[in-house]
């Protein structure tokens, strides 16, 4: 087996890796995760991802299992097994199993015991992003029925999975979520619209995940290229009237959205800002 898995300091063949059914991650989705892309074997925006991982832990009241230096050592050591050039590193930390698992109470909501956290990592190849051209995808829209702490990168992704499955059945890559009439984000991405050369994306709040790619595109790509960006709410009407719509995430970078439900986004090719942003973004990966 080529792929390896790290669980609490032991490296397994991916198919051999196992955790306890009493892990609170399994019973309650009590945990967080992070996904760090590597291009040409080099981590892209590692510090930003690492910072968000620590924030997520903090927001669910979990101690960080390792100090920064120890994390880096463990990750480097684990990735010595990785033969991919372009891949993502998935890190998941769950509250784990109580130290003294009580035979009579095997599951309780409150996390009042002492736990052995489960630190789990694997890697997987990234395709497409290093390809030459900007890819276009379809999207659907859907009411955002997630909880109100979408700024935590929680492993509790039932609604996201449900929505992405629905999108897939409708030949779409992403489900764009709508809360109180406004676009929040995609199920696995942040959403940007462009109208009359002005770019808009939902502001940071508890209603969206603060995407690492979102921040990079705003600060290093959009602003450096002198495009106007407004981090403010926009509604479905604006989404559908946009000249261009695109999404961002760490594994895909930038994807242009060409169709939303039945509506075609008619981007004028002579003024394709998404393409310009994509070209500029790609230079950072090289
Ligand atoms: N929003 C959600 C709900 C996500 O799951 C993701 C990525 O997985 C993003 C946004 C984009 O975040 P990032 O750019 O850090 O990958």
XYZ file of C-alpha atoms and ligand atoms in Angstrom:
302
model
C 0.000 0.000 0.000
C 1.484 3.293 -1.143
C -0.563 5.583 1.087
C 0.287 5.900 4.751
C -1.686 7.120 7.723
C -0.445 8.689 10.939
C -2.381 7.979 14.130
C -0.907 9.214 17.404
C 2.710 8.741 16.377
C 2.320 5.418 14.618
C 2.477 5.242 10.826
C 0.299 2.570 9.217
C -0.502 1.413 5.714
C -3.705 3.335 4.925
C -5.825 0.178 4.814
C -4.563 -1.007 8.202
C -5.251 2.197 10.175
C -7.911 1.929 12.901
C -9.315 4.045 15.731
C -11.627 3.230 18.632
C -15.410 3.300 18.095
C -15.544 5.180 21.422
C -13.547 8.082 20.058
C -15.639 11.238 20.510
C -14.879 12.117 16.917
C -16.774 8.998 15.853
C -19.590 9.344 18.409
C -20.150 13.129 18.358
C -18.073 14.616 15.514
C -16.168 16.179 18.394
C -13.122 17.302 16.490
C -11.637 19.562 13.878
C -9.553 19.171 10.739
C -7.282 21.040 8.383
C -6.205 20.477 4.814
C -2.835 21.819 3.739
C -1.899 21.779 0.033
C 1.632 20.948 -1.111
C 2.817 21.945 -4.565
C 6.066 20.551 -5.921
C 6.452 18.965 -2.472
C 6.356 22.354 -0.724
C 3.597 23.377 1.651
C 1.582 26.339 0.393
C 0.457 28.780 3.109
C 1.407 26.364 5.881
C 1.415 28.989 8.644
C -2.047 30.213 7.730
C -3.464 26.679 7.810
C -1.660 25.920 11.034
C -2.997 29.106 12.609
C -6.571 28.152 11.635
C -6.064 24.645 13.041
C -5.107 26.130 16.397
C -8.081 28.512 16.283
C -10.452 25.652 15.548
C -9.094 23.679 18.506
C -9.493 26.714 20.706
C -13.066 27.268 19.575
C -14.106 23.742 20.583
C -12.222 23.993 23.879
C -9.531 21.441 23.058
C -5.896 21.725 24.033
C -3.399 21.575 21.220
C -1.878 18.098 21.589
C 1.624 19.223 20.482
C 3.782 22.313 20.566
C 4.484 23.950 17.192
C 7.998 22.512 16.854
C 6.763 19.008 17.623
C 3.973 19.336 15.068
C 6.499 20.329 12.398
C 8.751 17.378 13.248
C 5.891 14.927 13.151
C 4.552 16.264 9.864
C 8.007 16.261 8.231
C 8.695 12.771 9.465
C 5.330 11.504 8.216
C 5.735 13.137 4.800
C 9.035 11.353 4.237
C 6.822 8.470 3.095
C 4.953 10.600 0.582
C 5.984 10.213 -3.047
C 3.494 12.697 -4.542
C 4.655 16.109 -5.755
C 1.263 17.773 -5.540
C -0.887 16.612 -2.678
C -2.811 17.716 0.343
C -2.051 16.808 3.912
C -5.215 16.120 5.918
C -4.925 16.605 9.679
C -7.758 15.641 12.005
C -7.776 16.014 15.755
C -10.599 14.583 17.817
C -11.118 14.726 21.554
C -10.533 10.994 21.577
C -11.359 8.274 24.079
C -11.660 8.769 27.862
C -8.590 7.579 29.748
C -10.774 5.507 32.020
C -13.464 4.128 29.723
C -16.336 3.271 32.058
C -18.041 -0.035 31.156
C -21.415 1.346 32.263
C -21.332 4.719 30.510
C -19.699 4.251 27.146
C -21.192 7.397 25.605
C -22.046 10.704 27.214
C -22.509 14.102 25.602
C -20.581 16.165 28.118
C -16.836 16.017 27.696
C -15.979 16.107 31.374
C -13.344 13.383 31.532
C -9.683 13.249 30.672
C -9.228 12.127 27.100
C -6.453 10.840 24.890
C -6.889 12.963 21.760
C -6.610 11.246 18.406
C -4.267 12.930 15.952
C -4.775 11.514 12.504
C -3.056 12.491 9.261
C -3.049 11.237 5.707
C -2.068 12.626 2.323
C -3.688 12.374 -1.063
C -2.690 13.593 -4.535
C -4.088 16.862 -5.903
C -5.027 16.793 -9.546
C -5.810 19.611 -11.981
C -4.657 22.676 -10.076
C -1.194 22.718 -11.646
C -2.748 22.291 -15.097
C -2.445 25.187 -17.505
C -5.972 26.450 -17.662
C -8.704 27.765 -15.467
C -11.413 25.132 -15.076
C -15.119 25.922 -15.097
C -17.740 24.085 -13.087
C -21.489 24.120 -12.487
C -23.081 24.936 -9.148
C -26.488 24.635 -7.562
C -27.994 26.874 -4.880
C -29.376 25.581 -1.613
C -30.631 26.971 1.681
C -27.788 27.062 4.226
C -29.019 24.772 6.986
C -25.718 24.384 8.825
C -25.149 25.387 12.415
C -24.059 28.936 13.325
C -20.366 28.246 13.872
C -19.249 27.708 10.316
C -15.972 29.498 11.131
C -14.786 26.347 12.920
C -13.281 23.753 10.604
C -15.340 21.088 12.313
C -15.411 17.462 11.188
C -19.191 17.622 11.527
C -19.979 17.848 7.831
C -23.297 16.014 7.427
C -25.038 18.930 5.727
C -22.024 19.730 3.537
C -21.827 16.098 2.412
C -25.569 15.958 1.770
C -25.444 19.152 -0.287
C -22.364 18.119 -2.286
C -24.008 14.787 -3.089
C -27.095 16.590 -4.311
C -24.895 18.884 -6.418
C -23.068 15.907 -7.879
C -26.360 14.239 -8.860
C -27.250 17.446 -10.715
C -23.923 17.455 -12.545
C -22.527 20.287 -10.418
C -19.277 20.587 -8.449
C -20.538 22.872 -5.718
C -23.648 23.823 -3.755
C -23.731 27.578 -3.094
C -25.433 28.212 0.232
C -28.009 30.917 0.966
C -28.868 32.158 4.457
C -31.585 34.795 4.882
C -31.358 35.602 1.179
C -27.584 36.178 1.204
C -24.866 33.958 -0.183
C -22.649 32.633 2.589
C -20.202 30.290 0.837
C -19.981 26.983 -0.991
C -20.061 23.664 0.853
C -16.321 23.320 0.345
C -15.300 26.736 -0.958
C -15.695 30.508 -0.700
C -17.702 32.271 -3.388
C -16.795 35.493 -5.225
C -18.844 37.488 -7.729
C -17.697 40.170 -10.150
C -19.976 42.943 -11.441
C -18.750 45.953 -13.403
C -15.139 45.137 -12.456
C -15.876 45.088 -8.715
C -15.293 41.820 -6.884
C -17.429 40.846 -3.892
C -17.297 38.049 -1.352
C -19.154 37.506 1.916
C -17.441 39.136 4.920
C -15.717 37.037 7.570
C -18.176 36.040 10.291
C -19.420 32.951 12.096
C -21.419 32.144 8.946
C -18.448 31.226 6.759
C -15.168 29.378 7.034
C -12.344 31.931 6.782
C -10.785 30.261 3.745
C -7.006 30.405 3.582
C -7.246 30.658 -0.205
C -9.946 33.338 0.128
C -7.582 35.505 2.204
C -4.643 34.880 -0.120
C -6.658 35.719 -3.233
C -7.934 38.936 -1.624
C -4.622 40.129 -0.188
C -2.045 38.890 -2.674
C -3.902 38.424 -5.923
C -6.839 40.854 -6.099
C -5.243 43.786 -4.270
C -1.816 43.381 -5.887
C -3.464 43.455 -9.297
C -5.376 46.638 -8.420
C -8.846 45.135 -8.663
C -11.551 46.427 -6.349
C -12.728 44.042 -3.651
C -15.657 44.506 -1.307
C -16.026 42.044 1.536
C -19.753 42.484 1.949
C -22.936 40.452 1.752
C -24.629 39.894 -1.576
C -27.889 38.196 -2.387
C -29.067 35.619 -4.904
C -30.190 38.337 -7.331
C -26.644 39.763 -7.419
C -25.187 36.289 -7.781
C -27.274 35.552 -10.845
C -26.695 38.986 -12.388
C -22.922 38.790 -11.920
C -20.588 39.103 -14.901
C -18.391 36.388 -13.422
C -18.606 34.016 -10.469
C -15.758 31.967 -9.072
C -14.941 29.850 -6.041
C -11.757 29.303 -4.089
C -10.414 26.507 -1.933
C -7.067 24.973 -1.095
C -7.259 21.891 -3.255
C -8.701 23.561 -6.384
C -7.350 27.111 -6.091
C -9.738 29.074 -8.282
C -12.573 27.548 -10.294
C -14.792 29.612 -12.524
C -18.535 28.939 -12.177
C -20.297 28.950 -15.509
C -23.763 27.703 -14.590
C -25.804 28.127 -11.393
C -28.943 25.984 -11.266
C -30.336 26.616 -14.778
C -28.782 30.059 -15.154
C -25.736 30.513 -17.398
C -23.137 33.105 -16.304
C -22.203 34.879 -19.514
C -18.632 36.014 -18.971
C -17.359 38.354 -21.677
C -14.101 36.777 -22.786
C -12.379 40.142 -23.426
C -12.887 41.119 -19.782
C -12.299 37.841 -18.004
C -11.070 38.945 -14.577
C -11.279 35.423 -13.141
C -8.784 34.265 -15.758
C -6.433 37.131 -14.838
C -6.697 36.276 -11.130
C -6.080 32.622 -11.904
C -2.962 33.448 -13.939
C -1.625 35.600 -11.140
C -2.449 32.970 -8.482
C -0.682 30.257 -10.464
C 2.538 32.248 -10.512
C 2.683 31.888 -6.736
C 2.556 28.100 -7.045
C 5.486 27.882 -9.430
N -15.691 26.984 3.044
C -15.858 25.703 3.378
C -17.155 25.294 3.993
C -14.843 24.766 3.160
O -15.017 23.490 3.513
C -13.642 25.190 2.560
C -12.551 24.240 2.307
O -12.613 23.094 2.600
C -13.498 26.529 2.213
C -14.533 27.411 2.472
C -12.223 27.029 1.601
O -11.200 27.092 2.559
P -9.667 26.966 2.167
O -9.411 28.029 1.142
O -8.939 27.231 3.421
O -9.447 25.608 1.618
